[in-house]
XYZ file of N, CA and C in Angstrom:
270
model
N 95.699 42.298 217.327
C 95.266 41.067 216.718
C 95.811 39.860 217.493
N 96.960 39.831 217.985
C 97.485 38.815 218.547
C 96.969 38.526 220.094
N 96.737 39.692 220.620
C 95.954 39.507 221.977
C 94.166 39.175 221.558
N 93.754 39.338 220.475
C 92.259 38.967 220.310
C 92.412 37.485 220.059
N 93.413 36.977 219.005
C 93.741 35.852 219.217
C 93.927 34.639 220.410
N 94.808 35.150 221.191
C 95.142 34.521 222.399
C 93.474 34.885 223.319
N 93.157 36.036 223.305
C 92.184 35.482 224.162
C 90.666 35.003 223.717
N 90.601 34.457 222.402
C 89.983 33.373 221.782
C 90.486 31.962 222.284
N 91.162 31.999 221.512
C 92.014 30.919 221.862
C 91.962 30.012 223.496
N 92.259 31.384 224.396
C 92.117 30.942 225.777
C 90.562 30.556 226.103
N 89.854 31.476 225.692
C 88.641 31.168 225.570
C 87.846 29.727 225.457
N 88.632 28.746 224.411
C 88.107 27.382 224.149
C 88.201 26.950 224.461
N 89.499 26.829 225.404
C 90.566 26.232 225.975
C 89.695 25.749 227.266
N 88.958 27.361 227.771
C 88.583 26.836 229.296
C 86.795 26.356 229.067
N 86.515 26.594 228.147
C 85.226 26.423 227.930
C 85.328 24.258 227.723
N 86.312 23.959 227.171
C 87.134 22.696 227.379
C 86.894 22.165 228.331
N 87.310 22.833 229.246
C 87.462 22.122 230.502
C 86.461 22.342 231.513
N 85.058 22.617 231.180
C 84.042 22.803 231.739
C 83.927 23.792 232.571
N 84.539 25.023 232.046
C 84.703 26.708 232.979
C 84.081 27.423 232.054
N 82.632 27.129 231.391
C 82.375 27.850 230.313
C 81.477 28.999 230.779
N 80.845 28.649 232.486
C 80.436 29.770 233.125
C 81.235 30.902 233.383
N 82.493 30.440 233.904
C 84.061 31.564 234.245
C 83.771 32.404 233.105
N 83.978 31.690 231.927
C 84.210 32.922 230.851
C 83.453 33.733 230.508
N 81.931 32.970 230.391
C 80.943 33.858 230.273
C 80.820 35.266 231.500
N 81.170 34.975 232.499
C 81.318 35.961 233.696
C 82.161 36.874 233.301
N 83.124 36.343 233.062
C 84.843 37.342 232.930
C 84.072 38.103 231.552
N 83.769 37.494 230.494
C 83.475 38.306 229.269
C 82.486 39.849 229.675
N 81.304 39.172 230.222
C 80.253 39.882 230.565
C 80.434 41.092 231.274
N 81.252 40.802 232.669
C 81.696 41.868 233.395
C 82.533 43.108 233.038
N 83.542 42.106 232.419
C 84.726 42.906 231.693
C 84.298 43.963 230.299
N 83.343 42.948 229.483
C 82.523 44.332 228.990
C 81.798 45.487 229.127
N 80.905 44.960 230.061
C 79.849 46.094 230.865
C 80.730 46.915 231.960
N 81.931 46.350 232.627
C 82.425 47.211 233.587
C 84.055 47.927 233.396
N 84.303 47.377 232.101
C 85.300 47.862 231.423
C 85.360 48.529 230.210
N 84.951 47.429 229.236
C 84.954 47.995 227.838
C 84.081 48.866 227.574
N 82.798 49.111 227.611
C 81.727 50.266 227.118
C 81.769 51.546 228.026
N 82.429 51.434 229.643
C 82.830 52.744 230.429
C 83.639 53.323 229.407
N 85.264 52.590 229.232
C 86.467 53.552 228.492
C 86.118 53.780 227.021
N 84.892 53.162 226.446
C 84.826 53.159 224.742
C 84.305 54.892 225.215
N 83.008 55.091 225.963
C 82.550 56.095 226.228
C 83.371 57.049 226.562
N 84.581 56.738 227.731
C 85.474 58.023 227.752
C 86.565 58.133 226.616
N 86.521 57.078 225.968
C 87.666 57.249 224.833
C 86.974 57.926 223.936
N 85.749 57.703 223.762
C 85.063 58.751 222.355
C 84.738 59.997 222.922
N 84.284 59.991 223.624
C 83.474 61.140 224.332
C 83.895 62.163 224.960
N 84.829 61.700 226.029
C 85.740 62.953 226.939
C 86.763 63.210 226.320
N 87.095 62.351 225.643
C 88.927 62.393 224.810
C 88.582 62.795 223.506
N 87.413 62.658 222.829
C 87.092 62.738 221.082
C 88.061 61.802 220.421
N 88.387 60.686 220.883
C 88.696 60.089 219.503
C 88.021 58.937 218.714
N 86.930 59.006 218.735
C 85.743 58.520 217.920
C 86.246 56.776 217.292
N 86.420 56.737 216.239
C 86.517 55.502 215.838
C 88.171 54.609 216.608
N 88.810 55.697 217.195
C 90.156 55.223 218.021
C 89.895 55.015 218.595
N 89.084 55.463 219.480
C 88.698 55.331 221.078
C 87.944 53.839 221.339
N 86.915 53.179 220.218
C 86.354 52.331 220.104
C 87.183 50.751 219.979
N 88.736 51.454 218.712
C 89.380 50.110 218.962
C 89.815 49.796 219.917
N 90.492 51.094 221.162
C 91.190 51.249 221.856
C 90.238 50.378 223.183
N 89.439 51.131 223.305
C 88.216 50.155 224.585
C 88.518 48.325 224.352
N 87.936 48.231 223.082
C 87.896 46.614 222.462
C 89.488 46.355 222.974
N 90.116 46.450 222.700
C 91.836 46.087 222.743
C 91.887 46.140 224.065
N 91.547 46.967 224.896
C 91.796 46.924 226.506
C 91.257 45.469 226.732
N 89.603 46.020 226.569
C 88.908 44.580 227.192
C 89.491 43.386 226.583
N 89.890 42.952 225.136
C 90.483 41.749 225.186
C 91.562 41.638 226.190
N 92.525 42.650 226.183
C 93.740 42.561 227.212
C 93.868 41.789 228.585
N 92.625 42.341 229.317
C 91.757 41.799 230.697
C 91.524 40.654 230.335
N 90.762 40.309 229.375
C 90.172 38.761 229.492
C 91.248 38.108 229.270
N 92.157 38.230 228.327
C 93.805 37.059 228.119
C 94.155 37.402 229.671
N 94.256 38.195 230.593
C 95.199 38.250 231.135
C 94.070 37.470 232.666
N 92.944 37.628 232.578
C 92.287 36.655 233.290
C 92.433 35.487 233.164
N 91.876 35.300 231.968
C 92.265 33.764 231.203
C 93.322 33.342 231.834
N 94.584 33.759 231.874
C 95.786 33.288 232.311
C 95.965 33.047 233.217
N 95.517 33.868 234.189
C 95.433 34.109 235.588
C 94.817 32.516 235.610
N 93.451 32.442 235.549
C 92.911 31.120 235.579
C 93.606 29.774 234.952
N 93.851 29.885 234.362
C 95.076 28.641 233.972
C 96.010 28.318 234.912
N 96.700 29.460 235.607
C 97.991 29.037 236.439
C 97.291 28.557 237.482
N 95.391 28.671 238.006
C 94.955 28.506 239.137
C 94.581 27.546 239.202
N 94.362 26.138 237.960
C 93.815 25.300 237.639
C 94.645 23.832 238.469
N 94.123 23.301 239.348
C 94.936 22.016 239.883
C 94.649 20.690 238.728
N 95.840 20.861 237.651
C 96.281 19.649 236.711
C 95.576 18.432 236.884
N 96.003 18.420 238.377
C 95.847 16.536 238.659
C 94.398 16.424 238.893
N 93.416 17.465 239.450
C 92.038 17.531 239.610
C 91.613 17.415 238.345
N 91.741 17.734 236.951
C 90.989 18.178 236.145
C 91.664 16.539 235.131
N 92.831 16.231 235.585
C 93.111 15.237 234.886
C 91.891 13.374 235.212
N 91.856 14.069 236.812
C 90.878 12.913 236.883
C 89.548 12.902 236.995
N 88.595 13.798 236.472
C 87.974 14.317 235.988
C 87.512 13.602 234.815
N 88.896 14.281 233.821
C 88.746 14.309 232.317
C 88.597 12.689 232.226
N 89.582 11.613 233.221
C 89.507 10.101 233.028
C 87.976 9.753 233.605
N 87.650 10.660 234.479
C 86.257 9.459 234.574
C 85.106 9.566 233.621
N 85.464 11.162 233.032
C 84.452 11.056 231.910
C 84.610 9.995 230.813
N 85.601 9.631 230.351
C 86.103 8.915 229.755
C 86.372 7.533 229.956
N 86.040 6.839 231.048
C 85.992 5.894 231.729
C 84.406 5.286 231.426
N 83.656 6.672 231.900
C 81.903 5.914 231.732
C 81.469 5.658 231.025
């Protein structure tokens, strides 16, 4: 719960700051090339059926907070600060 949180959370954060394509990418990929592969081997090769399903979901949020983050530390402050002033300027 706390990592679905945070990567909500991170989620708004960058959609904020006009990276709302980033996320849509990171979400998209990370589902189709993460989450629905391991939901499938978590139910399927392993049998654990309704575990395996939270377990996939919980990964893939994991990836996206930990992208998310990744992208935050990559973000140049002072670029996005003057940015944010000229929108706010016009």
């Amino acid at each position: 719960m706390l990592i679905d949180g945070l990567q909500i959370a991170l989620s708004g954060a960058l959609k904020g700051l006009d990276e709302g394509k980033l996320v849509s990418n990171y979400t998209l990929y990370s589902a189709y090339f993460v989450g629905i592969p391991l939901i499938l081997v978590l139910t399927k090769l392993f049998g654990l059926g309704l575990i395996g399903i939270w377990l996939g979901f919980g990964v893939c949020n994991l990836l996206l907070s930990c992208l998310f983050i990744y992208t935050f530390y990559k973000i140049d402050w002072d670029v996005q600060a003057k940015t944010i002033k000229e929108k706010f300027d016009k």
